[in-house]
PDB file of C-alpha atoms in Angstrom:
ATOM      1  CA  UNK A  22     125.683 162.929  76.831  1.00 46.00           C
ATOM      2  CA  UNK A  23     125.644 166.463  75.443  1.00 48.00           C
ATOM      3  CA  UNK A  24     123.296 168.992  77.010  1.00 50.00           C
ATOM      4  CA  UNK A  25     120.884 170.975  74.845  1.00 51.00           C
ATOM      5  CA  UNK A  26     122.230 174.473  74.098  1.00 51.00           C
ATOM      6  CA  UNK A  27     120.189 177.311  75.601  1.00 52.00           C
ATOM      7  CA  UNK A  28     117.739 178.991  73.261  1.00 51.00           C
ATOM      8  CA  UNK A  29     118.919 182.419  72.142  1.00 54.00           C
ATOM      9  CA  UNK A  30     116.795 185.519  72.641  1.00 58.00           C
ATOM     10  CA  UNK A  31     116.458 185.996  68.869  1.00 56.00           C
ATOM     11  CA  UNK A  32     115.148 182.439  68.290  1.00 55.00           C
ATOM     12  CA  UNK A  33     112.760 182.751  71.226  1.00 56.00           C
ATOM     13  CA  UNK A  34     111.457 186.061  69.889  1.00 57.00           C
ATOM     14  CA  UNK A  35     110.959 184.616  66.385  1.00 56.00           C
ATOM     15  CA  UNK A  36     109.124 181.608  67.775  1.00 52.00           C
ATOM     16  CA  UNK A  37     106.808 183.818  69.836  1.00 52.00           C
ATOM     17  CA  UNK A  38     106.053 186.043  66.813  1.00 53.00           C
ATOM     18  CA  UNK A  39     105.296 182.954  64.687  1.00 48.00           C
ATOM     19  CA  UNK A  40     102.967 181.557  67.360  1.00 47.00           C
ATOM     20  CA  UNK A  41     101.205 184.909  67.744  1.00 50.00           C
ATOM     21  CA  UNK A  42     100.727 185.193  63.968  1.00 47.00           C
ATOM     22  CA  UNK A  43      99.013 181.785  63.942  1.00 46.00           C
ATOM     23  CA  UNK A  44      96.670 182.208  66.932  1.00 47.00           C
ATOM     24  CA  UNK A  45      96.342 185.994  67.045  1.00 54.00           C
ATOM     25  CA  UNK A  46      92.809 187.148  67.900  1.00 57.00           C
ATOM     26  CA  UNK A  47      90.696 188.531  65.064  1.00 62.00           C
ATOM     27  CA  UNK A  48      88.791 191.791  65.374  1.00 56.00           C
ATOM     28  CA  UNK A  49      90.352 193.263  68.520  1.00 54.00           C
ATOM     29  CA  UNK A  50      91.979 196.144  66.647  1.00 54.00           C
ATOM     30  CA  UNK A  51      89.815 196.206  63.527  1.00 53.00           C
ATOM     31  CA  UNK A  52      88.099 199.480  62.641  1.00 55.00           C
ATOM     32  CA  UNK A  53      85.336 197.852  60.569  1.00 55.00           C
ATOM     33  CA  UNK A  54      81.997 196.998  62.169  1.00 65.00           C
ATOM     34  CA  UNK A  55      83.169 198.041  65.618  1.00 74.00           C
ATOM     35  CA  UNK A  56      79.792 197.277  67.197  1.00 79.00           C
ATOM     36  CA  UNK A  57      79.827 193.674  65.961  1.00 82.00           C
ATOM     37  CA  UNK A  58      83.446 193.177  67.013  1.00 80.00           C
ATOM     38  CA  UNK A  59      82.694 194.589  70.440  1.00 84.00           C
ATOM     39  CA  UNK A  60      79.790 192.153  70.799  1.00 84.00           C
ATOM     40  CA  UNK A  61      81.846 189.156  69.622  1.00 82.00           C
ATOM     41  CA  UNK A  62      84.675 189.958  72.051  1.00 80.00           C
ATOM     42  CA  UNK A  63      82.404 190.685  74.982  1.00 84.00           C
ATOM     43  CA  UNK A  64      83.788 188.929  78.049  1.00 83.00           C
ATOM     44  CA  UNK A  65      80.445 187.311  78.922  1.00 88.00           C
ATOM     45  CA  UNK A  66      80.038 185.934  75.394  1.00 87.00           C
ATOM     46  CA  UNK A  67      83.587 184.566  75.176  1.00 83.00           C
ATOM     47  CA  UNK A  68      83.226 182.942  78.604  1.00 86.00           C
ATOM     48  CA  UNK A  69      79.933 181.335  77.536  1.00 90.00           C
ATOM     49  CA  UNK A  70      81.513 180.010  74.330  1.00 87.00           C
ATOM     50  CA  UNK A  71      84.452 178.606  76.300  1.00 85.00           C
ATOM     51  CA  UNK A  72      82.042 176.795  78.611  1.00 89.00           C
ATOM     52  CA  UNK A  73      80.092 175.430  75.624  1.00 90.00           C
ATOM     53  CA  UNK A  74      83.363 174.266  74.089  1.00 87.00           C
ATOM     54  CA  UNK A  75      84.222 172.329  77.242  1.00 88.00           C
ATOM     55  CA  UNK A  76      80.685 170.888  77.341  1.00 91.00           C
ATOM     56  CA  UNK A  77      81.011 169.827  73.690  1.00 89.00           C
ATOM     57  CA  UNK A  78      84.232 167.944  74.481  1.00 88.00           C
ATOM     58  CA  UNK A  79      82.522 166.118  77.350  1.00 91.00           C
ATOM     59  CA  UNK A  80      79.578 165.287  75.079  1.00 91.00           C
ATOM     60  CA  UNK A  81      81.903 163.883  72.418  1.00 87.00           C
ATOM     61  CA  UNK A  82      83.640 161.679  74.968  1.00 89.00           C
ATOM     62  CA  UNK A  83      80.264 160.531  76.294  1.00 92.00           C
ATOM     63  CA  UNK A  84      78.885 159.738  72.822  1.00 89.00           C
ATOM     64  CA  UNK A  85      81.967 157.695  71.948  1.00 87.00           C
ATOM     65  CA  UNK A  86      81.593 155.741  75.194  1.00 90.00           C
ATOM     66  CA  UNK A  87      77.851 155.210  74.639  1.00 91.00           C
ATOM     67  CA  UNK A  88      78.433 154.044  71.077  1.00 87.00           C
ATOM     68  CA  UNK A  89      81.006 151.501  72.226  1.00 88.00           C
ATOM     69  CA  UNK A  90      78.669 150.228  74.945  1.00 91.00           C
ATOM     70  CA  UNK A  91      75.778 149.980  72.470  1.00 88.00           C
ATOM     71  CA  UNK A  92      77.883 147.982  69.995  1.00 86.00           C
ATOM     72  CA  UNK A  93      78.866 145.594  72.776  1.00 89.00           C
ATOM     73  CA  UNK A  94      75.217 145.084  73.745  1.00 88.00           C
ATOM     74  CA  UNK A  95      74.330 144.597  70.066  1.00 83.00           C
ATOM     75  CA  UNK A  96      76.955 141.878  69.689  1.00 84.00           C
ATOM     76  CA  UNK A  97      75.772 140.175  72.877  1.00 84.00           C
ATOM     77  CA  UNK A  98      72.162 140.114  71.602  1.00 79.00           C
ATOM     78  CA  UNK A  99      73.313 138.798  68.232  1.00 77.00           C
ATOM     79  CA  UNK A 100      75.318 135.987  69.834  1.00 79.00           C
ATOM     80  CA  UNK A 101      72.382 135.088  72.069  1.00 78.00           C
ATOM     81  CA  UNK A 102      70.035 134.986  69.057  1.00 72.00           C
ATOM     82  CA  UNK A 103      72.357 132.712  67.090  1.00 74.00           C
ATOM     83  CA  UNK A 104      72.990 130.373  70.012  1.00 73.00           C
ATOM     84  CA  UNK A 105      69.241 130.059  70.606  1.00 74.00           C
ATOM     85  CA  UNK A 106      68.670 129.191  66.941  1.00 66.00           C
ATOM     86  CA  UNK A 107      66.804 132.405  66.144  1.00 63.00           C
ATOM     87  CA  UNK A 108      69.109 133.322  63.248  1.00 61.00           C
ATOM     88  CA  UNK A 109      68.077 130.293  61.199  1.00 58.00           C
ATOM     89  CA  UNK A 110      64.375 131.192  61.505  1.00 57.00           C
ATOM     90  CA  UNK A 111      64.534 134.218  59.198  1.00 56.00           C
ATOM     91  CA  UNK A 112      63.146 133.676  55.708  1.00 52.00           C
ATOM     92  CA  UNK A 113      65.330 136.305  54.000  1.00 55.00           C
ATOM     93  CA  UNK A 114      67.956 138.994  54.640  1.00 56.00           C
ATOM     94  CA  UNK A 115      65.392 141.816  54.885  1.00 60.00           C
ATOM     95  CA  UNK A 116      63.524 140.055  57.665  1.00 58.00           C
ATOM     96  CA  UNK A 117      66.821 139.402  59.439  1.00 55.00           C
ATOM     97  CA  UNK A 118      67.892 143.069  59.153  1.00 59.00           C
ATOM     98  CA  UNK A 119      64.566 144.254  60.581  1.00 60.00           C
ATOM     99  CA  UNK A 120      65.013 141.963  63.550  1.00 61.00           C
ATOM    100  CA  UNK A 121      68.682 142.888  64.024  1.00 66.00           C
ATOM    101  CA  UNK A 122      67.752 146.576  64.166  1.00 68.00           C
ATOM    102  CA  UNK A 123      66.122 145.875  67.514  1.00 73.00           C
ATOM    103  CA  UNK A 124      69.277 144.295  68.921  1.00 76.00           C
ATOM    104  CA  UNK A 125      71.350 146.166  71.485  1.00 77.00           C
ATOM    105  CA  UNK A 126      70.416 148.415  74.405  1.00 82.00           C
ATOM    106  CA  UNK A 127      68.113 150.958  72.734  1.00 85.00           C
ATOM    107  CA  UNK A 128      68.325 153.272  75.751  1.00 90.00           C
ATOM    108  CA  UNK A 129      72.035 153.722  75.071  1.00 89.00           C
ATOM    109  CA  UNK A 130      71.298 154.516  71.440  1.00 87.00           C
ATOM    110  CA  UNK A 131      68.625 157.089  72.353  1.00 91.00           C
ATOM    111  CA  UNK A 132      70.962 158.723  74.899  1.00 92.00           C
ATOM    112  CA  UNK A 133      73.676 158.974  72.245  1.00 89.00           C
ATOM    113  CA  UNK A 134      71.239 160.572  69.783  1.00 89.00           C
ATOM    114  CA  UNK A 135      70.127 163.158  72.369  1.00 93.00           C
ATOM    115  CA  UNK A 136      73.724 164.105  73.120  1.00 92.00           C
ATOM    116  CA  UNK A 137      74.459 164.398  69.404  1.00 89.00           C
ATOM    117  CA  UNK A 138      71.521 166.791  68.971  1.00 91.00           C
ATOM    118  CA  UNK A 139      72.934 168.943  71.780  1.00 94.00           C
ATOM    119  CA  UNK A 140      76.372 168.817  70.159  1.00 91.00           C
ATOM    120  CA  UNK A 141      74.913 169.904  66.815  1.00 91.00           C
ATOM    121  CA  UNK A 142      73.248 172.842  68.569  1.00 94.00           C
ATOM    122  CA  UNK A 143      76.576 173.892  70.099  1.00 92.00           C
ATOM    123  CA  UNK A 144      78.325 173.498  66.737  1.00 91.00           C
ATOM    124  CA  UNK A 145      75.672 175.710  65.137  1.00 93.00           C
ATOM    125  CA  UNK A 146      76.436 178.462  67.678  1.00 93.00           C
ATOM    126  CA  UNK A 147      80.152 178.156  66.928  1.00 91.00           C
ATOM    127  CA  UNK A 148      79.444 178.348  63.189  1.00 92.00           C
ATOM    128  CA  UNK A 149      77.323 181.468  63.728  1.00 93.00           C
ATOM    129  CA  UNK A 150      80.049 183.110  65.831  1.00 90.00           C
ATOM    130  CA  UNK A 151      82.737 182.348  63.231  1.00 90.00           C
ATOM    131  CA  UNK A 152      80.490 183.577  60.402  1.00 92.00           C
ATOM    132  CA  UNK A 153      79.875 186.885  62.181  1.00 91.00           C
ATOM    133  CA  UNK A 154      83.596 187.210  62.896  1.00 88.00           C
ATOM    134  CA  UNK A 155      84.333 186.632  59.203  1.00 90.00           C
ATOM    135  CA  UNK A 156      81.710 189.200  58.141  1.00 89.00           C
ATOM    136  CA  UNK A 157      83.183 191.797  60.491  1.00 85.00           C
ATOM    137  CA  UNK A 158      86.824 191.094  59.595  1.00 85.00           C
ATOM    138  CA  UNK A 159      87.099 189.158  56.287  1.00 86.00           C
ATOM    139  CA  UNK A 160      90.743 189.939  55.458  1.00 86.00           C
ATOM    140  CA  UNK A 161      91.985 189.503  59.005  1.00 85.00           C
ATOM    141  CA  UNK A 162      90.001 186.275  59.380  1.00 85.00           C
ATOM    142  CA  UNK A 163      91.414 184.720  56.198  1.00 87.00           C
ATOM    143  CA  UNK A 164      94.957 185.679  57.205  1.00 86.00           C
ATOM    144  CA  UNK A 165      94.581 183.790  60.497  1.00 82.00           C
ATOM    145  CA  UNK A 166      95.390 180.055  60.026  1.00 83.00           C
ATOM    146  CA  UNK A 167      93.927 179.189  63.432  1.00 81.00           C
ATOM    147  CA  UNK A 168      90.506 180.709  62.705  1.00 83.00           C
ATOM    148  CA  UNK A 169      90.394 179.169  59.211  1.00 87.00           C
ATOM    149  CA  UNK A 170      91.132 175.753  60.761  1.00 86.00           C
ATOM    150  CA  UNK A 171      88.480 176.453  63.383  1.00 86.00           C
ATOM    151  CA  UNK A 172      85.896 177.108  60.674  1.00 88.00           C
ATOM    152  CA  UNK A 173      86.867 173.964  58.733  1.00 88.00           C
ATOM    153  CA  UNK A 174      86.584 171.765  61.845  1.00 87.00           C
ATOM    154  CA  UNK A 175      83.160 173.165  62.756  1.00 89.00           C
ATOM    155  CA  UNK A 176      81.694 173.014  59.228  1.00 89.00           C
ATOM    156  CA  UNK A 177      82.948 169.478  58.524  1.00 87.00           C
ATOM    157  CA  UNK A 178      81.659 168.307  61.916  1.00 87.00           C
ATOM    158  CA  UNK A 179      78.227 169.780  61.170  1.00 87.00           C
ATOM    159  CA  UNK A 180      78.152 168.013  57.796  1.00 86.00           C
ATOM    160  CA  UNK A 181      79.134 164.686  59.361  1.00 82.00           C
ATOM    161  CA  UNK A 182      76.620 164.930  62.218  1.00 81.00           C
ATOM    162  CA  UNK A 183      73.651 166.097  60.108  1.00 82.00           C
ATOM    163  CA  UNK A 184      73.698 165.609  56.338  1.00 75.00           C
ATOM    164  CA  UNK A 185      75.398 162.202  56.299  1.00 68.00           C
ATOM    165  CA  UNK A 186      74.343 160.839  59.690  1.00 64.00           C
ATOM    166  CA  UNK A 187      72.289 158.000  58.153  1.00 63.00           C
ATOM    167  CA  UNK A 188      74.941 156.970  55.624  1.00 60.00           C
ATOM    168  CA  UNK A 189      76.036 153.399  56.375  1.00 58.00           C
ATOM    169  CA  UNK A 190      79.256 153.281  54.352  1.00 57.00           C
ATOM    170  CA  UNK A 191      82.017 151.726  56.467  1.00 54.00           C
ATOM    171  CA  UNK A 192      84.654 154.119  55.109  1.00 63.00           C
ATOM    172  CA  UNK A 193      82.524 157.151  55.892  1.00 63.00           C
ATOM    173  CA  UNK A 194      81.754 155.922  59.410  1.00 64.00           C
ATOM    174  CA  UNK A 195      85.475 155.536  60.088  1.00 68.00           C
ATOM    175  CA  UNK A 196      86.199 159.083  58.864  1.00 72.00           C
ATOM    176  CA  UNK A 197      83.239 160.541  60.796  1.00 73.00           C
ATOM    177  CA  UNK A 198      84.263 158.863  64.054  1.00 72.00           C
ATOM    178  CA  UNK A 199      87.887 159.874  63.553  1.00 78.00           C
ATOM    179  CA  UNK A 200      86.770 163.468  63.040  1.00 77.00           C
ATOM    180  CA  UNK A 201      85.265 163.429  66.530  1.00 78.00           C
ATOM    181  CA  UNK A 202      88.742 162.826  67.921  1.00 80.00           C
ATOM    182  CA  UNK A 203      90.022 165.665  65.738  1.00 80.00           C
ATOM    183  CA  UNK A 204      87.352 167.904  67.297  1.00 80.00           C
ATOM    184  CA  UNK A 205      88.452 166.905  70.802  1.00 80.00           C
ATOM    185  CA  UNK A 206      92.095 167.723  70.057  1.00 81.00           C
ATOM    186  CA  UNK A 207      91.163 170.977  68.348  1.00 75.00           C
ATOM    187  CA  UNK A 208      88.942 171.976  71.286  1.00 78.00           C
ATOM    188  CA  UNK A 209      91.752 171.383  73.780  1.00 78.00           C
ATOM    189  CA  UNK A 210      94.109 173.584  71.735  1.00 75.00           C
ATOM    190  CA  UNK A 211      91.427 176.272  71.441  1.00 74.00           C
ATOM    191  CA  UNK A 212      90.780 176.305  75.183  1.00 70.00           C
ATOM    192  CA  UNK A 213      94.509 176.678  75.837  1.00 71.00           C
ATOM    193  CA  UNK A 214      94.652 179.552  73.331  1.00 70.00           C
ATOM    194  CA  UNK A 215      91.727 181.294  75.018  1.00 66.00           C
ATOM    195  CA  UNK A 216      93.341 180.894  78.448  1.00 67.00           C
ATOM    196  CA  UNK A 217      96.585 182.358  77.094  1.00 67.00           C
ATOM    197  CA  UNK A 218      94.664 185.250  75.540  1.00 67.00           C
ATOM    198  CA  UNK A 219      92.770 186.015  78.777  1.00 64.00           C
ATOM    199  CA  UNK A 220      96.006 185.842  80.772  1.00 69.00           C
ATOM    200  CA  UNK A 221      97.739 188.221  78.369  1.00 66.00           C
ATOM    201  CA  UNK A 222      94.772 190.596  78.510  1.00 59.00           C
ATOM    202  CA  UNK A 223      94.828 190.552  82.331  1.00 60.00           C
ATOM    203  CA  UNK A 224      98.577 191.255  82.354  1.00 63.00           C
ATOM    204  CA  UNK A 225      98.048 194.201  80.004  1.00 60.00           C
ATOM    205  CA  UNK A 226      95.340 195.617  82.263  1.00 59.00           C
ATOM    206  CA  UNK A 227      97.627 195.247  85.282  1.00 61.00           C
ATOM    207  CA  UNK A 228     100.416 197.114  83.467  1.00 55.00           C
ATOM    208  CA  UNK A 229      98.024 199.902  82.473  1.00 51.00           C
ATOM    209  CA  UNK A 230      96.690 200.126  86.022  1.00 56.00           C
ATOM    210  CA  UNK A 231     100.242 200.191  87.389  1.00 57.00           C
ATOM    211  CA  UNK A 232     101.234 202.978  85.005  1.00 55.00           C
ATOM    212  CA  UNK A 233      98.166 204.972  85.994  1.00 53.00           C
ATOM    213  CA  UNK A 234      99.039 204.548  89.685  1.00 59.00           C
ATOM    214  CA  UNK A 235     102.614 205.732  89.071  1.00 52.00           C
ATOM    215  CA  UNK A 236     101.364 208.749  87.121  1.00 58.00           C
ATOM    216  CA  UNK A 237      98.959 209.602  89.940  1.00 61.00           C
ATOM    217  CA  UNK A 238     101.690 209.334  92.565  1.00 58.00           C
ATOM    218  CA  UNK A 239     103.994 211.529  90.465  1.00 61.00           C
ATOM    219  CA  UNK A 240     101.243 214.108  90.082  1.00 57.00           C
ATOM    220  CA  UNK A 241     100.684 214.115  93.855  1.00 55.00           C
ATOM    221  CA  UNK A 242     104.411 214.578  94.517  1.00 57.00           C
ATOM    222  CA  UNK A 243     104.593 217.412  91.995  1.00 64.00           C
ATOM    223  CA  UNK A 244     101.567 219.041  93.613  1.00 59.00           C
ATOM    224  CA  UNK A 245     103.154 218.808  97.040  1.00 60.00           C
ATOM    225  CA  UNK A 246     106.384 220.320  95.758  1.00 64.00           C
ATOM    226  CA  UNK A 247     104.524 223.212  94.117  1.00 61.00           C
ATOM    227  CA  UNK A 248     102.611 223.811  97.358  1.00 59.00           C
ATOM    228  CA  UNK A 249     105.874 223.976  99.326  1.00 60.00           C
ATOM    229  CA  UNK A 250     107.357 226.433  96.836  1.00 61.00           C
ATOM    230  CA  UNK A 251     104.330 228.693  97.183  1.00 54.00           C
TER     231      UNK A 251
END
C-alpha cells in the first residue's frame, strides 16, 4: 500500500491563497464608507451576529423536529378517526378537509410557527447586514464568492419562510425543507470561517504586540548604552 506523498510548499501556498480568496473578509481594508465598515466589523456586532447564527441553527433543528412530531400526531389522529368510523361521516371533501385541519397536536404546530417567526427575524438582520456590507463595498462584495453565496442563502430562505409559506405544492415543500438543511450546512461553514478569522486577527495582534515589545527593549538598551558613553 503506497503512502500519500507529502504536500509541497508551493501546493500548500496555492491552496491557502485560493481558500483566502474565497472566504476573505469584505471591507476590512476598503477606503470607501469607512464609518460603515468600522461599524459592520465592530467586535461586539460580529460576536452578536455569530451568536444569532448559532441560535438560528438550533431553531432550524428544533423546527424540523417539531414538524416531524406534528406529522406523527396528525397521522395518529387520522388513523384513530378512520378506525372509529368518523371518516365515513363526512358529506364531502371540503367538510373532511376542515375536520382534518384540526388533527395533530396543535401546540406543536404553534411552537413551530413561533420559532419560524424568530428565525425570520434573525434572517432579516442577516439580510440587513449583508445589504449594508454590499453598499459599503460593492466591487469587493461581488468579487467574494462566499459573501455572494451568503446573500443567496439568506434571501432564498426569507422567500421560502415568508412569501410562499402557505403554498401547499408538494414539490415546493420538498425544496423548502431541503433548503433548511442547506442553511444549517452553510451556517456551520460560516461559523468556522468566523472562528478562523478571529484567530488570525488575534495572531496578528500578538505579532504586532511582540514587535512593539522588541522595539521598546531595543530602545531601552540603546538608551542605556548612550548613558554609559556619556
